[in-house]
């Protein structure tokens, strides 16, 4: 019997590896259990494969509740500990507004408009995550 | 003789009133057509005013038949509601106050009352009284329906204009490839900042913008609420992967922000829109240079 069959239940999120980057695409409603499973899978995959970046594409997600918001922040934090940068890509305007209204502005999270922009961001040299107060004087 | 059934409760007069309205439909409509309310709204021809009057009389007769003379939600009124609303708005647009429109509506009663008295001059006084009271109540309800409709029309107009104002007041401008800006003008309240946030975020998606500039040159004062709205917009844009710059902070506003002890630490700020644009261009790897070397020194 296939060992991994219990993982192929409905709601399981596949993690794809593209070179040094892991790509996760979330679609539709994500159950809490699936989100937690994803968090665990990602931690294991990052530790084994020594990737340097994780891109989570949430352009297919219409509703992000406080739980999923927290899971995203936790994924980013744990990836950081494993020396990988996480970028959340393609958040919809409505989702962004909801998260802000919930008070979850996820300050430590890197974001990008599209998956492409996220990969580009990960290609750039490592800088500290954007903190708004940073002043960069013009030369 | 139907007249003799009328003694007792005033409600029993409704069939007579309905009957009277149907019989005298033509005459009532003719007289109403001379009243200012109908005359000034239906200016094309007198026949048009008469037709409109007949429609109202029919509605009144239907309501009287149903015995619901004091119910403004009676089914009979639904047919003429739109017409009444049109008349009401036409009069309001002509510059009449609500009170004046209301008194024009009440001017519809005397001609009908006169006709009723003439119609019932053979009937016993008791019955004439009940009929007159029923008719008066019926016309009162008509007035209520007309005013109700006119007021809800007015409310709808105000709502529509408020929405238009919100749209007009918040244009999103594309300054460069990947840079959008919103010049904010006027006081920011919750509703407006919500619209600003939505339009800005949508244009970030449409324009593939990496930078969004919020220019608050036109915002008269910044209090803690406005600052909170700005921070929310900045946070939402950041979640979508765009960096937000707040520009156009006047010295007085900078002082106010410091005095209020507001923490805008998480927001990138620049003094002017030009500075903000220069910063964004620099971040995108583009810089603006003078075409002629030392051009600034040549006069």
Short mmCIF file of C-alpha atoms in Angstrom, two decimals:
data_model
loop_
_atom_site.label_atom_id
_atom_site.label_comp_id
_atom_site.label_asym_id
_atom_site.label_seq_id
_atom_site.Cartn_x
_atom_site.Cartn_y
_atom_site.Cartn_z
CA UNK A 1 0.00 0.00 0.00
CA UNK A 2 1.07 3.55 -0.66
CA UNK A 3 2.43 4.98 2.56
CA UNK A 4 1.50 8.53 1.76
CA UNK A 5 -2.14 7.75 1.01
CA UNK A 6 -3.49 9.27 4.24
CA UNK A 7 -2.06 12.58 3.08
CA UNK A 8 -4.06 12.60 -0.08
CA UNK A 9 -7.27 13.36 1.70
CA UNK A 10 -9.36 16.32 0.54
CA UNK A 11 -7.81 19.63 1.50
CA UNK A 12 -4.22 18.45 1.49
CA UNK A 13 -1.99 21.17 0.02
CA UNK A 14 0.87 20.06 -2.25
CA UNK A 15 4.32 21.59 -1.76
CA UNK A 16 6.31 21.96 -5.00
CA UNK A 17 10.03 22.40 -5.12
CA UNK A 18 11.49 24.75 -7.77
CA UNK A 19 15.26 24.83 -7.36
CA UNK A 20 16.00 26.61 -4.13
CA UNK A 21 12.41 27.64 -3.59
CA UNK A 22 9.32 25.83 -2.31
CA UNK A 23 6.08 26.87 -3.96
CA UNK A 24 2.74 26.39 -2.22
CA UNK A 25 -0.49 27.35 -3.94
CA UNK A 26 -3.55 27.67 -1.75
CA UNK A 27 -6.93 27.31 -3.45
CA UNK A 28 -10.42 28.01 -2.20
CA UNK A 29 -11.36 27.29 1.39
CA UNK A 30 -8.58 25.89 3.49
CA UNK A 31 -9.66 23.87 6.51
CA UNK A 32 -7.88 24.51 9.78
CA UNK A 33 -6.58 20.96 9.85
CA UNK A 34 -5.16 21.31 6.33
CA UNK A 35 -3.49 24.60 7.29
CA UNK A 36 -1.84 22.97 10.29
CA UNK A 37 -0.78 20.00 8.18
CA UNK A 38 0.77 22.41 5.67
CA UNK A 39 2.66 24.19 8.46
CA UNK A 40 4.11 20.85 9.58
CA UNK A 41 4.89 19.68 6.02
CA UNK A 42 6.70 22.91 5.22
CA UNK A 43 8.86 22.76 8.34
CA UNK A 44 9.91 19.19 7.50
CA UNK A 45 10.51 19.92 3.81
CA UNK A 46 12.60 23.03 4.52
CA UNK A 47 14.71 21.15 7.06
CA UNK A 48 15.33 18.21 4.69
CA UNK A 49 15.82 20.02 1.42
CA UNK A 50 17.67 23.10 2.67
CA UNK A 51 15.79 25.50 0.43
CA UNK A 52 16.33 29.24 0.86
CA UNK A 53 12.89 30.49 0.08
CA UNK A 54 9.19 29.67 0.39
CA UNK A 55 6.52 31.25 -1.79
CA UNK A 56 2.90 30.89 -0.69
CA UNK A 57 0.50 31.93 -3.44
CA UNK A 58 -2.88 32.85 -1.95
CA UNK A 59 -4.41 34.49 -5.02
CA UNK A 60 -7.01 31.71 -5.09
CA UNK A 61 -8.09 32.32 -1.51
CA UNK A 62 -11.12 34.52 -1.04
CA UNK A 63 -11.43 34.35 2.73
CA UNK A 64 -8.58 34.47 5.20
CA UNK A 65 -9.67 34.25 8.84
CA UNK A 66 -7.62 35.04 11.90
CA UNK A 67 -6.53 31.40 12.19
CA UNK A 68 -5.12 31.20 8.67
CA UNK A 69 -3.54 34.63 9.16
CA UNK A 70 -1.77 33.35 12.25
CA UNK A 71 -0.71 30.13 10.48
CA UNK A 72 0.87 32.22 7.70
CA UNK A 73 2.76 34.32 10.24
CA UNK A 74 3.92 31.17 12.05
CA UNK A 75 5.06 29.52 8.81
CA UNK A 76 7.14 32.64 8.06
CA UNK A 77 8.63 32.66 11.56
CA UNK A 78 9.53 28.97 11.56
CA UNK A 79 11.00 29.20 8.03
CA UNK A 80 13.10 32.13 9.22
CA UNK A 81 14.50 29.90 11.98
CA UNK A 82 15.38 27.32 9.32
CA UNK A 83 17.14 30.03 7.26
CA UNK A 84 14.50 30.31 4.56
CA UNK A 85 12.63 33.45 3.61
CA UNK A 86 8.88 33.30 3.15
CA UNK A 87 6.95 35.46 0.72
CA UNK A 88 3.16 35.54 0.60
CA UNK A 89 2.07 36.40 -2.92
CA UNK A 90 -1.11 37.52 -4.61
CA UNK A 91 -3.27 38.51 -1.67
CA UNK A 92 -6.57 39.91 -2.86
CA UNK A 93 -7.62 43.45 -1.87
CA UNK A 94 -10.66 42.19 0.03
CA UNK A 95 -8.51 39.73 1.99
CA UNK A 96 -5.97 42.44 2.81
CA UNK A 97 -8.72 44.75 4.06
CA UNK A 98 -10.22 41.98 6.20
CA UNK A 99 -6.88 41.12 7.78
CA UNK A 100 -6.17 44.76 8.58
CA UNK A 101 -9.63 45.21 10.07
CA UNK A 102 -9.01 42.11 12.20
CA UNK A 103 -5.88 43.82 13.46
CA UNK A 104 -3.62 41.25 11.76
CA UNK A 105 -1.24 43.39 9.75
CA UNK A 106 1.39 40.57 9.92
CA UNK A 107 4.37 42.91 10.26
CA UNK A 108 7.10 40.31 9.89
CA UNK A 109 5.71 38.82 6.68
CA UNK A 110 7.24 39.48 3.27
CA UNK A 111 4.66 40.05 0.58
CA UNK A 112 4.59 40.33 -3.18
CA UNK A 113 1.94 41.14 -5.75
CA UNK A 114 2.42 37.99 -7.83
CA UNK A 115 4.33 34.72 -7.64
CA UNK A 116 6.73 36.08 -10.23
CA UNK A 117 7.43 39.15 -8.11
CA UNK A 118 7.90 36.88 -5.09
CA UNK A 119 10.53 34.77 -6.89
CA UNK A 120 12.24 37.98 -7.99
CA UNK A 121 12.23 39.20 -4.40
CA UNK A 122 13.86 35.97 -3.23
CA UNK A 123 16.53 36.30 -5.94
CA UNK A 124 17.67 39.61 -4.49
CA UNK A 125 20.37 39.67 -1.81
CA UNK A 126 19.17 39.12 1.70
CA UNK A 127 17.95 42.26 3.38
CA UNK A 128 16.05 42.61 6.60
CA UNK A 129 12.28 42.40 6.11
CA UNK A 130 10.77 45.72 5.19
CA UNK A 131 10.30 47.87 8.21
CA UNK A 132 8.46 51.02 7.33
CA UNK A 133 10.63 53.32 9.40
CA UNK A 134 13.68 52.63 7.28
CA UNK A 135 14.98 55.77 5.64
CA UNK A 136 17.04 55.38 2.53
CA UNK A 137 18.57 58.66 1.54
CA UNK A 138 18.97 59.44 -2.09
CA UNK A 139 22.64 59.53 -3.22
CA UNK B 1 -81.63 52.45 -1.45
CA UNK B 2 -77.89 52.06 -0.84
CA UNK B 3 -77.73 55.39 1.04
CA UNK B 4 -79.58 53.93 4.02
CA UNK B 5 -76.97 51.28 4.67
CA UNK B 6 -74.54 54.02 5.61
CA UNK B 7 -75.61 54.76 9.18
CA UNK B 8 -73.41 53.51 12.00
CA UNK B 9 -69.67 53.04 11.70
CA UNK B 10 -67.85 55.33 9.27
CA UNK B 11 -66.23 52.31 7.62
CA UNK B 12 -69.48 51.41 5.98
CA UNK B 13 -69.18 54.56 3.86
CA UNK B 14 -66.25 53.16 1.90
CA UNK B 15 -68.37 51.43 -0.78
CA UNK B 16 -70.31 54.64 -1.36
CA UNK B 17 -67.11 56.66 -1.62
CA UNK B 18 -65.61 54.13 -4.03
CA UNK B 19 -68.81 54.23 -6.03
CA UNK B 20 -68.84 58.04 -6.04
CA UNK B 21 -65.17 58.18 -7.15
CA UNK B 22 -65.89 55.83 -10.07
CA UNK B 23 -68.99 57.73 -11.16
CA UNK B 24 -67.35 61.16 -10.97
CA UNK B 25 -63.95 59.99 -12.18
CA UNK B 26 -64.01 62.19 -15.27
CA UNK B 27 -65.13 65.34 -13.41
CA UNK B 28 -62.64 64.94 -10.57
CA UNK B 29 -59.78 64.42 -13.02
CA UNK B 30 -60.89 67.48 -15.00
CA UNK B 31 -60.87 69.65 -11.88
CA UNK B 32 -57.58 68.28 -10.64
CA UNK B 33 -56.00 69.07 -14.00
CA UNK B 34 -56.54 72.75 -13.18
CA UNK B 35 -54.80 72.46 -9.81
CA UNK B 36 -51.18 73.69 -9.75
CA UNK B 37 -49.87 70.24 -8.81
CA UNK B 38 -51.12 68.58 -12.01
CA UNK B 39 -50.98 71.67 -14.23
CA UNK B 40 -47.29 72.36 -13.64
CA UNK B 41 -46.10 68.77 -13.76
CA UNK B 42 -47.93 67.68 -16.91
CA UNK B 43 -47.14 70.59 -19.16
CA UNK B 44 -47.40 68.83 -22.52
CA UNK B 45 -51.19 68.77 -22.76
CA UNK B 46 -54.22 69.05 -20.54
CA UNK B 47 -55.29 65.54 -21.56
CA UNK B 48 -52.12 64.16 -20.07
CA UNK B 49 -52.94 65.80 -16.73
CA UNK B 50 -56.50 64.45 -16.91
CA UNK B 51 -55.22 60.93 -17.61
CA UNK B 52 -52.86 61.17 -14.64
CA UNK B 53 -55.72 62.42 -12.48
CA UNK B 54 -57.89 59.47 -13.57
CA UNK B 55 -55.15 57.03 -12.59
CA UNK B 56 -55.04 58.56 -9.11
CA UNK B 57 -58.85 58.46 -8.79
CA UNK B 58 -58.86 54.78 -9.84
CA UNK B 59 -56.24 54.03 -7.21
CA UNK B 60 -58.30 55.82 -4.55
CA UNK B 61 -61.43 53.90 -5.57
CA UNK B 62 -59.55 50.61 -5.36
CA UNK B 63 -58.25 51.46 -1.89
CA UNK B 64 -61.75 52.49 -0.77
CA UNK B 65 -63.11 49.18 -2.13
CA UNK B 66 -60.56 47.31 -0.07
CA UNK B 67 -61.70 49.32 2.98
CA UNK B 68 -58.15 50.34 3.82
CA UNK B 69 -58.58 54.13 3.72
CA UNK B 70 -55.92 54.75 6.35
CA UNK B 71 -53.33 52.27 5.16
CA UNK B 72 -50.57 53.91 3.10
CA UNK B 73 -49.28 50.43 2.16
CA UNK B 74 -52.63 49.43 0.57
CA UNK B 75 -52.19 47.54 -2.69
CA UNK B 76 -54.21 50.13 -4.59
CA UNK B 77 -51.54 52.79 -4.18
CA UNK B 78 -48.74 50.73 -5.70
CA UNK B 79 -49.88 51.57 -9.25
CA UNK B 80 -49.66 55.33 -8.78
CA UNK B 81 -46.69 55.42 -6.43
CA UNK B 82 -44.23 56.04 -9.26
CA UNK B 83 -46.41 58.76 -10.74
CA UNK B 84 -46.80 60.47 -7.36
CA UNK B 85 -43.05 60.29 -6.85
CA UNK B 86 -42.51 61.89 -10.24
CA UNK B 87 -44.92 64.69 -9.40
CA UNK B 88 -43.33 65.22 -6.00
CA UNK B 89 -39.78 65.36 -7.38
CA UNK B 90 -40.86 67.67 -10.21
CA UNK B 91 -42.31 70.12 -7.70
CA UNK B 92 -39.28 69.84 -5.41
CA UNK B 93 -37.00 70.50 -8.34
CA UNK B 94 -39.05 73.58 -9.18
CA UNK B 95 -37.87 74.94 -5.84
CA UNK B 96 -40.85 74.18 -3.60
CA UNK B 97 -40.30 73.19 0.00
CA UNK B 98 -41.77 70.00 1.44
CA UNK B 99 -44.49 72.04 3.16
CA UNK B 100 -45.49 73.73 -0.10
CA UNK B 101 -45.70 70.39 -1.92
CA UNK B 102 -47.78 69.05 0.95
CA UNK B 103 -50.20 71.98 0.78
CA UNK B 104 -50.50 71.55 -2.99
CA UNK B 105 -51.44 67.94 -2.35
CA UNK B 106 -54.04 68.98 0.19
CA UNK B 107 -55.45 71.41 -2.40
CA UNK B 108 -56.71 68.30 -4.23
CA UNK B 109 -59.32 67.76 -1.52
CA UNK B 110 -61.73 70.76 -1.88
CA UNK B 111 -62.77 70.04 -5.50
CA UNK B 112 -63.58 66.41 -4.66
CA UNK B 113 -65.38 67.45 -1.49
CA UNK B 114 -67.52 69.95 -3.41
CA UNK B 115 -68.40 67.26 -5.95
CA UNK B 116 -69.29 64.84 -3.16
CA UNK B 117 -71.59 67.36 -1.48
CA UNK B 118 -73.26 68.13 -4.81
CA UNK B 119 -73.57 64.41 -5.49
CA UNK B 120 -75.19 63.65 -2.14
CA UNK B 121 -77.47 66.67 -1.71
CA UNK B 122 -80.50 64.34 -1.51
CA UNK B 123 -78.94 62.06 1.08
CA UNK B 124 -79.48 62.36 4.85
CA UNK B 125 -76.95 64.67 6.58
CA UNK B 126 -75.60 61.83 8.73
CA UNK B 127 -74.56 59.89 5.66
CA UNK B 128 -73.08 62.93 3.95
CA UNK B 129 -70.95 63.45 7.04
CA UNK B 130 -69.59 59.87 7.11
CA UNK B 131 -68.89 59.98 3.38
CA UNK B 132 -67.08 63.29 3.71
CA UNK B 133 -65.01 61.99 6.62
CA UNK B 134 -64.10 58.81 4.75
CA UNK B 135 -63.12 60.82 1.67
CA UNK B 136 -61.06 63.22 3.75
CA UNK B 137 -59.22 60.34 5.41
CA UNK B 138 -58.64 58.73 2.02
CA UNK B 139 -57.10 61.90 0.60
CA UNK B 140 -55.02 62.32 3.75
CA UNK B 141 -53.60 58.87 3.14
CA UNK B 142 -52.91 59.79 -0.49
CA UNK B 143 -50.97 62.82 0.72
CA UNK B 144 -49.02 60.62 3.12
CA UNK B 145 -48.19 58.16 0.35
CA UNK B 146 -47.06 60.95 -1.96
CA UNK B 147 -44.88 62.59 0.68
CA UNK B 148 -43.46 59.23 1.75
CA UNK B 149 -42.50 58.41 -1.83
CA UNK B 150 -41.08 61.87 -2.47
CA UNK B 151 -38.96 61.72 0.69
CA UNK B 152 -37.60 58.27 -0.08
CA UNK B 153 -36.78 59.53 -3.58
CA UNK B 154 -34.91 62.41 -2.00
CA UNK B 155 -33.04 60.05 0.28
CA UNK B 156 -32.09 57.87 -2.68
CA UNK B 157 -30.80 60.96 -4.48
CA UNK B 158 -28.68 61.95 -1.48
CA UNK B 159 -27.25 58.44 -1.22
CA UNK B 160 -26.43 58.39 -4.92
CA UNK B 161 -24.72 61.76 -4.73
CA UNK B 162 -22.74 60.69 -1.68
CA UNK B 163 -21.51 57.65 -3.60
CA UNK B 164 -20.62 59.86 -6.58
CA UNK B 165 -18.75 62.22 -4.29
CA UNK B 166 -16.78 59.32 -2.86
CA UNK B 167 -15.84 58.13 -6.34
CA UNK B 168 -15.01 61.58 -7.65
CA UNK B 169 -12.92 62.49 -4.64
CA UNK B 170 -10.54 59.54 -4.83
CA UNK B 171 -8.87 59.11 -8.20
CA UNK B 172 -5.91 56.76 -8.41
CA UNK B 173 -3.19 58.11 -10.69
CA UNK B 174 -0.52 56.04 -12.36
CA UNK B 175 2.70 58.06 -12.00
CA UNK B 176 5.09 55.56 -13.52
CA UNK B 177 5.21 51.88 -14.37
CA UNK B 178 4.64 50.23 -11.00
CA UNK B 179 3.90 53.46 -9.10
CA UNK B 180 0.37 54.65 -8.31
CA UNK B 181 -0.67 57.67 -6.25
CA UNK B 182 -3.85 58.86 -4.54
CA UNK B 183 -4.13 62.58 -3.86
CA UNK B 184 -6.38 62.81 -0.82
CA UNK B 185 -8.48 65.94 -0.63
CA UNK B 186 -10.77 66.95 2.22
CA UNK B 187 -11.48 65.36 5.54
CA UNK B 188 -10.97 61.62 5.79
CA UNK B 189 -13.79 59.85 7.59
CA UNK B 190 -14.28 56.12 7.94
CA UNK B 191 -16.48 55.75 4.83
CA UNK B 192 -14.10 57.72 2.64
CA UNK B 193 -10.98 56.02 3.87
CA UNK B 194 -12.68 52.68 3.19
CA UNK B 195 -13.29 53.72 -0.42
CA UNK B 196 -9.74 55.06 -0.73
CA UNK B 197 -8.40 51.76 0.56
CA UNK B 198 -10.51 49.70 -1.83
CA UNK B 199 -9.76 51.77 -4.94
CA UNK B 200 -6.08 51.94 -4.11
CA UNK B 201 -5.77 48.19 -3.53
CA UNK B 202 -7.71 47.41 -6.70
CA UNK B 203 -5.48 49.66 -8.77
CA UNK B 204 -2.41 48.08 -7.18
CA UNK B 205 -3.64 44.79 -8.65
CA UNK B 206 -4.60 46.28 -12.01
CA UNK B 207 -1.45 48.33 -12.53
CA UNK B 208 0.90 45.75 -11.00
CA UNK B 209 2.12 48.51 -8.76
CA UNK B 210 5.03 47.94 -6.42
CA UNK B 211 4.65 51.36 -4.85
CA UNK B 212 1.62 53.33 -3.75
CA UNK B 213 1.87 56.97 -2.73
CA UNK B 214 -0.76 58.51 -0.46
CA UNK B 215 -0.53 62.27 -0.82
CA UNK B 216 -2.21 64.11 2.06
CA UNK B 217 -1.44 67.66 0.91
CA UNK B 218 -5.18 68.29 0.60
CA UNK B 219 -6.11 66.89 4.01
CA UNK B 220 -6.73 69.83 6.34
CA UNK B 221 -5.98 68.15 9.66
CA UNK B 222 -4.64 64.84 10.80
CA UNK B 223 -6.04 63.50 14.05
CA UNK B 224 -5.60 60.09 15.58
CA UNK B 225 -8.52 58.69 13.58
CA UNK B 226 -7.14 59.88 10.24
CA UNK B 227 -3.71 58.54 11.20
CA UNK B 228 -5.28 55.20 12.04
CA UNK B 229 -7.00 55.10 8.64
CA UNK B 230 -3.70 55.87 6.93
CA UNK B 231 -1.91 53.13 8.86
CA UNK B 232 -4.64 50.63 7.92
CA UNK B 233 -4.32 51.51 4.24
CA UNK B 234 -0.54 51.22 4.43
CA UNK B 235 -0.79 47.84 6.19
CA UNK B 236 -3.29 46.50 3.65
CA UNK B 237 -1.15 47.61 0.70
CA UNK B 238 1.88 45.99 2.31
CA UNK B 239 -0.01 42.71 2.73
CA UNK B 240 -0.62 42.74 -1.01
CA UNK B 241 3.05 43.23 -1.74
CA UNK B 242 3.10 46.96 -2.46
CA UNK B 243 5.06 49.50 -0.48
CA UNK B 244 3.18 52.59 0.66
CA UNK B 245 4.67 56.08 0.98
CA UNK B 246 2.76 58.89 2.67
CA UNK B 247 3.68 62.26 1.24
CA UNK B 248 2.60 65.87 1.50
CA UNK B 249 2.94 66.21 5.24
CA UNK B 250 2.92 69.93 5.94
CA UNK B 251 5.00 71.30 8.82
CA UNK B 252 1.87 72.07 10.83
CA UNK B 253 0.61 68.51 10.38
CA UNK B 254 4.00 67.08 11.32
CA UNK B 255 3.82 69.15 14.53
CA UNK B 256 0.28 67.97 15.25
CA UNK B 257 1.29 64.34 14.78
CA UNK B 258 4.20 64.76 17.18
CA UNK B 259 2.07 66.64 19.72
CA UNK B 260 -0.61 63.96 19.64
CA UNK B 261 2.08 61.37 20.20
CA UNK B 262 0.93 59.33 17.18
CA UNK B 263 3.29 56.58 16.18
CA UNK B 264 3.69 56.59 12.42
CA UNK B 265 6.89 54.62 12.78
CA UNK B 266 5.69 51.82 10.54
CA UNK B 267 4.82 54.23 7.74
CA UNK B 268 7.33 55.54 5.24
CA UNK B 269 6.87 59.31 4.92
CA UNK B 270 8.18 62.01 2.61
CA UNK B 271 7.66 65.76 2.66
CA UNK B 272 6.39 66.17 -0.89
CA UNK B 273 4.96 64.07 -3.69
CA UNK B 274 8.13 64.78 -5.71
CA UNK B 275 10.29 63.33 -2.94
CA UNK B 276 8.06 60.28 -2.68
CA UNK B 277 8.18 59.73 -6.45
CA UNK B 278 11.96 60.11 -6.46
CA UNK B 279 12.24 57.56 -3.64
CA UNK B 280 9.99 55.05 -5.46
CA UNK B 281 11.85 55.49 -8.75
CA UNK B 282 15.14 54.97 -6.99
CA UNK B 283 13.85 51.78 -5.41
CA UNK B 284 12.73 50.58 -8.85
CA UNK B 285 16.23 51.23 -10.18
CA UNK B 286 15.36 54.37 -12.13
CA UNK B 287 16.86 57.77 -11.41
CA UNK B 288 16.07 61.15 -12.86
CA UNK B 289 19.14 63.09 -14.04
CA UNK B 290 19.49 66.47 -15.66
CA UNK B 291 19.73 66.30 -19.46
CA UNK B 292 22.51 68.91 -19.58
CA UNK B 293 25.40 68.44 -17.19
CA UNK B 294 25.28 71.19 -14.57
CA UNK B 295 21.94 72.26 -16.03
CA UNK B 296 20.81 73.62 -12.73
CA UNK B 297 23.54 76.29 -12.86
CA UNK B 298 22.72 77.55 -16.34
CA UNK B 299 20.11 80.23 -16.34
#
